Coordinates of C-alpha atoms and ligand atoms in Angstrom, one line a residue:
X535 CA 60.2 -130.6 53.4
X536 CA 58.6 -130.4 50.3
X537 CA 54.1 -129.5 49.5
X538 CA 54.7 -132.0 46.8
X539 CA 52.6 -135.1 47.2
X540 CA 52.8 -137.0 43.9
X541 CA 55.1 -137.2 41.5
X542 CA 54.0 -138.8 37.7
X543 CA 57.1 -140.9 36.5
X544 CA 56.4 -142.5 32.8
X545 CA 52.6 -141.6 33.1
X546 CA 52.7 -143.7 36.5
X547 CA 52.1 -141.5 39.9
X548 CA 54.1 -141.9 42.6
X549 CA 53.0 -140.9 46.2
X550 CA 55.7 -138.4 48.2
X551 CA 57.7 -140.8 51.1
X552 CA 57.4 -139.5 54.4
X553 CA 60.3 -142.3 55.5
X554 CA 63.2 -143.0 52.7
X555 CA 62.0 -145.5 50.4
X556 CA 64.3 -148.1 49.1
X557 CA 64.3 -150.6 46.6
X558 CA 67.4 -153.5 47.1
X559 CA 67.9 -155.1 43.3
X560 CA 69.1 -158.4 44.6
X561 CA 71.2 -159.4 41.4
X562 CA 70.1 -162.8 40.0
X563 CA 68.2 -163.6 43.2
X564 CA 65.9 -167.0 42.3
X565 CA 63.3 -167.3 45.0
X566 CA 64.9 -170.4 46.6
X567 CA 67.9 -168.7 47.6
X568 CA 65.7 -166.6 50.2
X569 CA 63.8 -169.6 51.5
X570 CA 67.3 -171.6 51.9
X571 CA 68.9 -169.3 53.9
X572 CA 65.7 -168.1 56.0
X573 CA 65.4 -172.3 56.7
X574 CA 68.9 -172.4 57.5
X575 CA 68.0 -169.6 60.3
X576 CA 70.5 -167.3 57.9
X577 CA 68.1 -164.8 57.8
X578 CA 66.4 -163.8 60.7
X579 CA 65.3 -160.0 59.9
X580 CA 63.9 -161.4 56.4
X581 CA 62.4 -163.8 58.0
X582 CA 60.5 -161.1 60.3
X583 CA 60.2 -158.8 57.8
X584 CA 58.0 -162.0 55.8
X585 CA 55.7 -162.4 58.8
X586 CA 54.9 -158.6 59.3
X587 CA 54.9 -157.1 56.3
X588 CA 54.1 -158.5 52.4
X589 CA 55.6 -161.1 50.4
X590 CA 54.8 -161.8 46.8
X591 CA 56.5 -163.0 43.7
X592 CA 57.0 -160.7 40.9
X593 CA 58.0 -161.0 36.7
X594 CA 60.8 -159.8 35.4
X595 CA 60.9 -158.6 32.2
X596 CA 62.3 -161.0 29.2
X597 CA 65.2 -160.6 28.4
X598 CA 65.5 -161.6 32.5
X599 CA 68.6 -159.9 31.9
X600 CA 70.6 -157.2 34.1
X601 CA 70.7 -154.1 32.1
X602 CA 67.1 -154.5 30.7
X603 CA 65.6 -154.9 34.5
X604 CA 67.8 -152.8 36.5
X605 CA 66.3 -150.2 33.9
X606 CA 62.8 -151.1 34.4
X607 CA 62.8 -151.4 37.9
X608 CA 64.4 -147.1 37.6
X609 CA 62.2 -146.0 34.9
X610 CA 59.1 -148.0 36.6
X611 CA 58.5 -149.0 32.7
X612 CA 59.3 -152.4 30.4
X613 CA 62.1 -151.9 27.9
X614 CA 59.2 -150.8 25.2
X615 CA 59.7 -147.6 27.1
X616 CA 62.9 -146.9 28.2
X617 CA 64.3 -148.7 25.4
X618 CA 67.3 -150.8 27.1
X619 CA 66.9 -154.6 25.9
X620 CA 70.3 -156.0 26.8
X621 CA 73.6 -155.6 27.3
X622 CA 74.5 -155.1 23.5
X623 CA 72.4 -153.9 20.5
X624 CA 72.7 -154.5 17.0
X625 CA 72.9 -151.3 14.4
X626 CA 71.7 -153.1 11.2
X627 CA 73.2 -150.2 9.6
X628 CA 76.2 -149.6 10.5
X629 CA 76.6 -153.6 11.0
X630 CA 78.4 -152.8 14.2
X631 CA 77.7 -154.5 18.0
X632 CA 77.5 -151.5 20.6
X633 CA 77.5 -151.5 24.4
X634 CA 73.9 -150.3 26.0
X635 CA 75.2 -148.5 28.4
X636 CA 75.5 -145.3 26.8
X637 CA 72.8 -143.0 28.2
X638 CA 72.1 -141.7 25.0
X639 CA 70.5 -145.3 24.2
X640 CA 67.8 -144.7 27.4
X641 CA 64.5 -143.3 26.2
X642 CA 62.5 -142.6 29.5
X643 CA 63.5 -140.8 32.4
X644 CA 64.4 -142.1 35.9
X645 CA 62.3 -142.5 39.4
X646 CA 65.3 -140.9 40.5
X647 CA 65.9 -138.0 38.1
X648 CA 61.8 -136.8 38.5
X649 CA 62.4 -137.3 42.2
X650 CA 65.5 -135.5 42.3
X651 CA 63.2 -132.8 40.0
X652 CA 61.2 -132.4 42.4
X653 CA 63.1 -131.6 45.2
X654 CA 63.7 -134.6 47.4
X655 CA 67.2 -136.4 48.0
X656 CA 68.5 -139.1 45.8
X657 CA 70.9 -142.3 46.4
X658 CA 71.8 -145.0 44.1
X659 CA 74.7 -147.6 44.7
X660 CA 75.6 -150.5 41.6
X661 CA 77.9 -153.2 42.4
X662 CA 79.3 -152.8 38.4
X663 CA 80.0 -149.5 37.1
X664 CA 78.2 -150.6 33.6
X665 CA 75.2 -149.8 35.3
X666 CA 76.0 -146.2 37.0
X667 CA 75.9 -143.9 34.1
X668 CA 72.0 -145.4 33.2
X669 CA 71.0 -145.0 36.2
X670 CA 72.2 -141.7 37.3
X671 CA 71.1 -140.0 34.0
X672 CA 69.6 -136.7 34.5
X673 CA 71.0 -136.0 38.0
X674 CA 72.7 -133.1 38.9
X675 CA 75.1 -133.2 41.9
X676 CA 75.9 -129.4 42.2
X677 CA 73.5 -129.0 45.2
X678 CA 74.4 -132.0 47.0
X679 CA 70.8 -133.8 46.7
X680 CA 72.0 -136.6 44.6
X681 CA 74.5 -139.1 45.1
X682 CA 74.9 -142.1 42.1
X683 CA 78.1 -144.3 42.1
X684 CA 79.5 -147.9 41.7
X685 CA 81.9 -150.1 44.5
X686 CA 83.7 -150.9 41.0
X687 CA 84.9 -147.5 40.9
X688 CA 84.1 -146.5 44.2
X689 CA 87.7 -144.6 44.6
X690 CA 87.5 -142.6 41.8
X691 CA 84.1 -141.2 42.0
X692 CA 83.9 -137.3 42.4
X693 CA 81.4 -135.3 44.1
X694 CA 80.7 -133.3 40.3
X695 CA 80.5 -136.7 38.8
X696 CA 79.2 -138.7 41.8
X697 CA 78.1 -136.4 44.3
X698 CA 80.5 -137.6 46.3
X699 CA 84.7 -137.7 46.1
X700 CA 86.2 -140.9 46.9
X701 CA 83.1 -143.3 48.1
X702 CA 85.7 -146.0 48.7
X703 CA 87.4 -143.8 50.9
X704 CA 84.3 -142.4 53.1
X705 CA 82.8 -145.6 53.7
X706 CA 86.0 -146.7 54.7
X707 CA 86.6 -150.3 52.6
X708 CA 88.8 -150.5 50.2
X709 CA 87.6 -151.3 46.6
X710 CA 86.6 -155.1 46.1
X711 CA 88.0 -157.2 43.2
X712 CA 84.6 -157.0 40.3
X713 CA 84.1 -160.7 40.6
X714 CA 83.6 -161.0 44.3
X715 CA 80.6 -160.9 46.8
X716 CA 82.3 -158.4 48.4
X717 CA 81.0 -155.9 45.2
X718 CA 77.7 -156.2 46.5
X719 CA 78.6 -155.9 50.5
X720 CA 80.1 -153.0 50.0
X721 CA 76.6 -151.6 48.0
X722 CA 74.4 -152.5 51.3
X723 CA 77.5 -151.1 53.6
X724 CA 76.8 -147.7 52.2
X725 CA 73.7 -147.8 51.6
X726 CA 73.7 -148.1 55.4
X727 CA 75.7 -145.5 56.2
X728 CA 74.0 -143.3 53.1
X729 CA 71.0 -143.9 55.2
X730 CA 72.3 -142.7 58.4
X731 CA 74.1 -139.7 56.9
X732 CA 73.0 -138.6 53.7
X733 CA 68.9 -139.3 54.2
X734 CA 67.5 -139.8 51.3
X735 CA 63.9 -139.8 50.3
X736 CA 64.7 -142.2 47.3
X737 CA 67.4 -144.8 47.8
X738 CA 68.4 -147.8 45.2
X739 CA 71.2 -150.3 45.8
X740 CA 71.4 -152.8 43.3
X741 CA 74.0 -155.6 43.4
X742 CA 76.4 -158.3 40.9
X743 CA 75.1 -162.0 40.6
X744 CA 78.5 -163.1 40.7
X745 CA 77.9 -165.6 43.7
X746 CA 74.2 -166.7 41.9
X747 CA 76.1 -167.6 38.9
X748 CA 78.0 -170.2 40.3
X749 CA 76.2 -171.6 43.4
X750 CA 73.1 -173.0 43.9
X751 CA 70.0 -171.8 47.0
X752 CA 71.4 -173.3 50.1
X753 CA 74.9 -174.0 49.0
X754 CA 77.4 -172.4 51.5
X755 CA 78.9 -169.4 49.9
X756 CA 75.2 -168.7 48.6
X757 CA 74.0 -169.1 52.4
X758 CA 76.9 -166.7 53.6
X759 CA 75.8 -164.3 51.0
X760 CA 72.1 -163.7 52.4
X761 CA 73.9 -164.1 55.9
X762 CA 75.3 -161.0 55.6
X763 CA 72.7 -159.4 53.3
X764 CA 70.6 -160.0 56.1
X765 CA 72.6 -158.5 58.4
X766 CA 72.3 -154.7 56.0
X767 CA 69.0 -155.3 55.8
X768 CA 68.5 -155.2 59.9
X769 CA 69.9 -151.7 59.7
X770 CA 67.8 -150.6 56.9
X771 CA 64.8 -151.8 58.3
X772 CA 65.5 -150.6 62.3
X773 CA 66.2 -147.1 60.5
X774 CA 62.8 -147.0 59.5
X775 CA 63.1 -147.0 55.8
X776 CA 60.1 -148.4 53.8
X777 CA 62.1 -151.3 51.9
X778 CA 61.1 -153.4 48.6
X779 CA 63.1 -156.5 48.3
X780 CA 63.1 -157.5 44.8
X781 CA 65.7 -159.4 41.8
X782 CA 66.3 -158.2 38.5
X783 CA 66.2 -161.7 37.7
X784 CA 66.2 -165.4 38.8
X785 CA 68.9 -168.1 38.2
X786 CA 68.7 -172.0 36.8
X787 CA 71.1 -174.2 36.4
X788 CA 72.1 -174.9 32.5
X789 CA 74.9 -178.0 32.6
X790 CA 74.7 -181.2 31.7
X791 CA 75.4 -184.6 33.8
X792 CA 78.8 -183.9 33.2
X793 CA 79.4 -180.5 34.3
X794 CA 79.6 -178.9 30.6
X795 CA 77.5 -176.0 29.5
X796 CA 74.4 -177.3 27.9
X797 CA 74.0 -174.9 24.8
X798 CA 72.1 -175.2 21.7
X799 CA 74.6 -173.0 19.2
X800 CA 72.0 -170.8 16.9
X801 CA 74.7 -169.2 14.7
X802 CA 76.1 -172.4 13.7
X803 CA 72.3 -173.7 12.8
X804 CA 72.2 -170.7 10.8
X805 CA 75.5 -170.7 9.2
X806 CA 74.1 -174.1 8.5
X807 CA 70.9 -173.5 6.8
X808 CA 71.8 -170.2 5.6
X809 CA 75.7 -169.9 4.6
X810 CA 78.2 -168.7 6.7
X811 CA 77.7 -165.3 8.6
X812 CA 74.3 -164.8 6.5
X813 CA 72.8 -164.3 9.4
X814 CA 73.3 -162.5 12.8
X815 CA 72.9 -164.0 16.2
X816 CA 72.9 -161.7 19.1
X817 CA 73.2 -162.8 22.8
X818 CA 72.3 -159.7 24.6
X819 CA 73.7 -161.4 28.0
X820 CA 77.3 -160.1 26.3
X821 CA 79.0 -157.5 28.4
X822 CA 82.9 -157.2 29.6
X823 CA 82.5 -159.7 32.7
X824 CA 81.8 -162.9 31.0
X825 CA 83.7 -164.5 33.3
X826 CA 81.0 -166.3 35.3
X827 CA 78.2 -167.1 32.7
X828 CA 80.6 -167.5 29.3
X829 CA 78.2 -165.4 27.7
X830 CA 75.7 -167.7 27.6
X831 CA 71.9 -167.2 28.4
X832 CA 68.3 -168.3 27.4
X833 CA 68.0 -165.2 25.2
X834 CA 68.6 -165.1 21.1
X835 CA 67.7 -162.6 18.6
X836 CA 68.5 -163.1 15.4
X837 CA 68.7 -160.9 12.1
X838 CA 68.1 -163.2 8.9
X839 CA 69.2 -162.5 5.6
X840 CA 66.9 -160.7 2.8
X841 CA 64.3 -163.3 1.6
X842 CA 64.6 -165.4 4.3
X843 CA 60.9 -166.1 5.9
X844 CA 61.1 -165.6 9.6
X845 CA 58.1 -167.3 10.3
X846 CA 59.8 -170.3 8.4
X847 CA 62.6 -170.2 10.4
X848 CA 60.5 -169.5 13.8
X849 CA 59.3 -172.8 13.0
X850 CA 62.3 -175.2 12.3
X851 CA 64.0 -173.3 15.6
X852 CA 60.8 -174.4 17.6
X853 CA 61.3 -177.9 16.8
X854 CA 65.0 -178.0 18.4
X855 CA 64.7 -180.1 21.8
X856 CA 65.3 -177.3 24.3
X857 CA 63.5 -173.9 21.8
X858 CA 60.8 -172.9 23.9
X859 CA 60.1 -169.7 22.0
X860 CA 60.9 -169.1 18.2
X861 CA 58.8 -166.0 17.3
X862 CA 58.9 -162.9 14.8
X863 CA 60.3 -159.8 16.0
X864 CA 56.3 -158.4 16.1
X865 CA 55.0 -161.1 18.2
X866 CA 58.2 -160.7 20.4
X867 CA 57.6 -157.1 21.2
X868 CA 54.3 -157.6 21.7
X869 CA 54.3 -160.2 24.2
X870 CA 57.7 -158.7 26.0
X871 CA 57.4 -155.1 25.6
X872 CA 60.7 -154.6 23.8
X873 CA 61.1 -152.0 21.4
X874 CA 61.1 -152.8 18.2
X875 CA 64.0 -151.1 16.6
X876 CA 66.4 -152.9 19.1
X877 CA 65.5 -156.3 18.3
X878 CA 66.2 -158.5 15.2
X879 CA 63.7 -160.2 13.0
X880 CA 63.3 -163.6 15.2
X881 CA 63.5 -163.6 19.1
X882 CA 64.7 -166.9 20.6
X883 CA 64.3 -168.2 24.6
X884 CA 65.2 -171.6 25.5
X885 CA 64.0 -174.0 28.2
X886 CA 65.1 -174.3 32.4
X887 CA 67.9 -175.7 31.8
X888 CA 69.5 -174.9 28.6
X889 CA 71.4 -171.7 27.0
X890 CA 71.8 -170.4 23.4
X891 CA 74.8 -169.7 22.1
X892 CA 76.7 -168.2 18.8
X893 CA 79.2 -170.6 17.2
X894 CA 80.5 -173.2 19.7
X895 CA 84.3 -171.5 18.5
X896 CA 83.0 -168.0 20.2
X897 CA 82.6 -169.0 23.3
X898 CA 85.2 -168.7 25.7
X899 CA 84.4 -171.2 28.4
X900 CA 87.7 -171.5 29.8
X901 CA 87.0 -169.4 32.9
X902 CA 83.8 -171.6 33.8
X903 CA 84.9 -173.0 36.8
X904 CA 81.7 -173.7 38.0
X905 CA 78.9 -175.6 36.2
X906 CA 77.2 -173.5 34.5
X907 CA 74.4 -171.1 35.9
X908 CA 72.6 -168.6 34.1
X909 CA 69.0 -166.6 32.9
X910 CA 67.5 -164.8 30.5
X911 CA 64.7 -166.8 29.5
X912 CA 61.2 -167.4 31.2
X913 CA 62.3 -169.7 33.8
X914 CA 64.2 -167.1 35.4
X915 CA 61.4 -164.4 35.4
X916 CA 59.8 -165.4 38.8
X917 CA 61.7 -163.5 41.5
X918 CA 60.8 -162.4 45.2
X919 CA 58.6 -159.1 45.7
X920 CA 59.0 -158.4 49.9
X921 CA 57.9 -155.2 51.8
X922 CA 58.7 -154.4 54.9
X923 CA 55.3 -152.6 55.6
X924 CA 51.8 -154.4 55.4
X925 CA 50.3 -153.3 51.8
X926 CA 46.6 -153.8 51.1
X927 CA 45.7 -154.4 47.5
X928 CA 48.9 -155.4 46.1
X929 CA 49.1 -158.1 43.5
X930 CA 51.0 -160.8 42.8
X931 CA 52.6 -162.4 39.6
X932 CA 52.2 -162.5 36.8
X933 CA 50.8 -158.8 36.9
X934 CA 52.9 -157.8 39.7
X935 CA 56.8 -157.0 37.7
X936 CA 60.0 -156.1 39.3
X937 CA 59.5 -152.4 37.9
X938 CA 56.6 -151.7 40.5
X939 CA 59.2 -152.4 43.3
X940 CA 60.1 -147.7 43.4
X941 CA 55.9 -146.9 43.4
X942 CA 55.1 -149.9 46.2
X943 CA 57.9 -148.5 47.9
X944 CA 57.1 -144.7 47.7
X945 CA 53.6 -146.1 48.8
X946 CA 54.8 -147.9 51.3
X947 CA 57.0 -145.0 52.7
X948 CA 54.2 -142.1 52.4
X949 CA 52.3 -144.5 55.3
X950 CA 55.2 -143.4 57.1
X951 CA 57.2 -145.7 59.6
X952 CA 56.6 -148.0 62.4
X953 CA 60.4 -148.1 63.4
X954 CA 60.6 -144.4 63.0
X955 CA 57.9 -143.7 65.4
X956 CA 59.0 -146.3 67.6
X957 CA 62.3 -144.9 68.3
X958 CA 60.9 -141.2 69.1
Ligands
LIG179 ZN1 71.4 -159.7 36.8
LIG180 ZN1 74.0 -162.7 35.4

C-alpha cells in the first residue's frame, strides 16, 4: 500500500481509494432506461443500490457524443481540455477528415495514467476498440499494474500492448460480433473477474450503445440488457468496490410517423445558399460503425467559405423548424467547452427529435433497420449519476457532469467499504 493520499489530475485532486473505485460508462444510457427496467423488477441490485446510496442526474458534455465523453469522464476535464470533440476532426489545412482516435490528438492526461503514476493498479475495459488506445494513453504494462483492452479485440490483446495476452481467452468467452449486446457483457464479465483477480484501485468499464440505438426504455431487448447489467453490477457491488453509475450520453428517438429518419440536411442548405462544396459540414457522430445511427446526430459544425458572415448564417440556420442552436464557433466554445481549433466557424444542435445530416445522397441509411435513435444534441445530455455509497454534499445537474463520475468515485472509495467489512 501506497503513503499517497491525493493525487491532482488536470488541476482536480483526487482522494487515494481504500476499496477499488469504479466508474461503469453505460453507453447511450437515457435515464428512462434505468427506471424501466428497475419498475419491471429487472433490476433489483440497482434498485437497492438507489435506496442506500446516491442518485443524481448528471450533463454530459455537447457534443453528447461517445468519444468526446468517454474522454471527459478519463481526463475528469470537458473537451476544452483534453481536446477530443468527436469522432472525426477537420484539418482546414490539409482539407482532409481524420479519425480522433489517435492519441496524439488527446491534450490532458488520464485518471488512469496519474493513478497508474502514482503507484496504484489500473483496469479499463471498452466494448469498441476505437476507444482503447485514448484511454490507455500513458500506461505502461511492463510491471503488471495496468491492464487496458477492448472485447472487439479481446483475442489479440498482448500483455506488452494490453497488460494481458489473449483477454478473450482468460475470461473464457469467445469474442462477440461488434454490433451485439454481447460487446458490452463481456466488458462487465471481466470487469468482474478483473475485480476478483487482478484488484485494482482504479477500474473503468465502458460499454457500445448498440442496443440504445435501436430500442426504446422498457422495450424487451432494452429490458434484457439492464437484466443482465444488473446481474454484473451485484458482483461488483457485493465485492465491495465503491461504484459510479453514469452514461456518456442519453438517447431520443429522431423518426418520423413513418419510421424514416427525420433529418434536416445542412450541407445541402449550404450547397444551396452558398454553391456547391463551398462550405464544409462536419458530423462528428461519424466513425466506422454507422451501422446503427446512419451517421446521423443532433451535432453540426460547419466551416463557411471566406466572406461569408457566420453570424448571418447562424441566423437563417436558427430559423429552420427543428435548429435549436446556430452559433459562432466563439460562442460555441464558450458555452460547451470545446477547443477552439477543432471546431468550424458555426456550431449547429437540433431539437429532441430531429438529426442533422450532410447531403441526403451521403447518407447510407440502408442498414437502419430500426427507426431511427440517436444523440448528440442537448436533449441527450441528462444521464443517470448513481453511487453505491451515501455521499454528502454532492450536486446534482446541471453542475454535476458525467466527468466527476472517477473523483466521486475515488471519494466514495477512500470512505472505504461497507461490503468489504461486512464480509471480514
Ligand atoms: Zn455513446
Ligand atoms: Zn451512439
Amino acid at each position: 500500500m501506497t503513503a499517497t493520499e491525493i493525487v491532482t489530475v488536470n488541476d482536480r485532486v483526487y482522494a487515494w481509494p481504500k476499496v477499488p473505485a469504479i466508474a461503469i460508462c453505460l453507453d447511450g444510457c437515457e435515464p428512462a432506461y434505468l427506471d424501466e427496467a428497475i419498475d419491471a423488477g429487472l433490476m433489483p441490485t440497482l434498485k437497492a443500490i438507489k435506496e442506500r446510496g446516491t442518485v443524481r442526474t448528471a450533463h454530459s458534455v455537447i457534443p453528447s457524443f461517445t468519444n468526446p465523453n468517454n474522454m471527459s469522464i478519463a481526463t475528469g476535464r470537458p473537451p476544452k481540455v483534453h481536446g477530443i470533440c468527436g469522432n472525426y476532426l477537420y484539418e482546414p489545412e490539409t482539407g482532409e477528415e481524420v479519425m480522433m482516435n489517435d492519441p496524439r490528438f488527446l491534450r490532458a492526461p488520464t485518471v488512469f495514467k496519474t493513478f497508474y503514476d502514482a503507484g496504484a493498479r489500473v483496469a479499463v475495459v471498452t466494448a469498441k476498440d476505437k476507444l482503447r488506445a485514448l484511454l490507455g494513453h500513458g500506461l505502461k504494462f511492463d510491471d503488471g499494474r495496468a491492464i487496458c483492452f477492448s472485447s472487439e479485440k479481446s483475442d489479440t490483446a498482448t500483455k506488452a500492448e494490453h497488460g494481458i495476452d489473449n483477454a478473450s481467452e482468460w475470461l473464457g468467452r469467445p469474442v462477440p460480433e461488434v454490433y451485439s449486446a454481447d460487446l458490452s457483457e463481456f466488458v462487465f464479465a471481466a470487469g468482474v473477474k478483473l475485480l476478483k483477480e487482478f484488484k485494482p484501485d482504479v477500474m473503468y468499464l465502458t460499454t457500445t450503445d448498440y442496443v440504445q440505438h435501436k430500442y426504446a426504455p422498457g422495450d424487451k431487448e432494452a429490458n434484457d440488457f439492464y437484466e443482465m447489467f444488473d446481474k454484473y453490477l451485484t458482483e461488483l457491488d457485493a465485492l465491495g468496490a465503491a461504484i459510479v453509475v453514469t452514461a456518456d450520453h442519453g438517447m431520443k428517438p429522431k423518426h418520423n410517423a413513418d419510421g424514416s429518419p427525420s433529418v434536416i440536411y445542412i450541407q445541402d442548405l449550404l450547397d444551396e445558399w452558398f454553391g456547391e462544396a463551398a462550405a464544409r459540414v462536419i458530423l462528428p457522430i461519424t466513425d466506422p460503425y454507422v451501422v446503427h445511427h446512419g451517421a446521423l446526430g443532433s451535432f453540426a459544425t460547419a466551416y463557411l467559405p471566406a466572406g461569408v458572415d457566420a453570424a448571418e448564417t447562424c441566423a437563417r440556420l436558427a430559423a429552420i423548424d427543428g435548429v435549436t442552436v446556430a452559433v459562432t464557433k466563439a460562442e460555441a466554445c464558450e458555452r460547451f467547452e470545446l477547443p477552439e481549433d477543432r471546431i468550424g466557424d458555426i456550431v449547429l444542435v437540433s431539437g429532441e427529435n430531429i438529426t442533422l445530416g450532410t447531403s441526403e445522397d451521403r447518407h447510407d441509411l440502408s442498414a437502419l433497420n430500426e427507426p431511427l435513435r440517436s444523440h448528440g444534441g442537448l436533449t441527450e445530455q441528462a444521464v443517470p449519476f448513481i453511487v453505491n455509497r451515501a455521499m454528502a454534499d454532492l450536486g446534482d445537474a446541471p453542475s454535476l457532469r458525467n466527468f466527476d463520475a472517477f473523483n466521486v468515485a475515488v471519494a466514495a472509495a477512500a470512505l472505504g467499504g461497507d461490503a468489504v467489512e461486512a464480509a471480514e
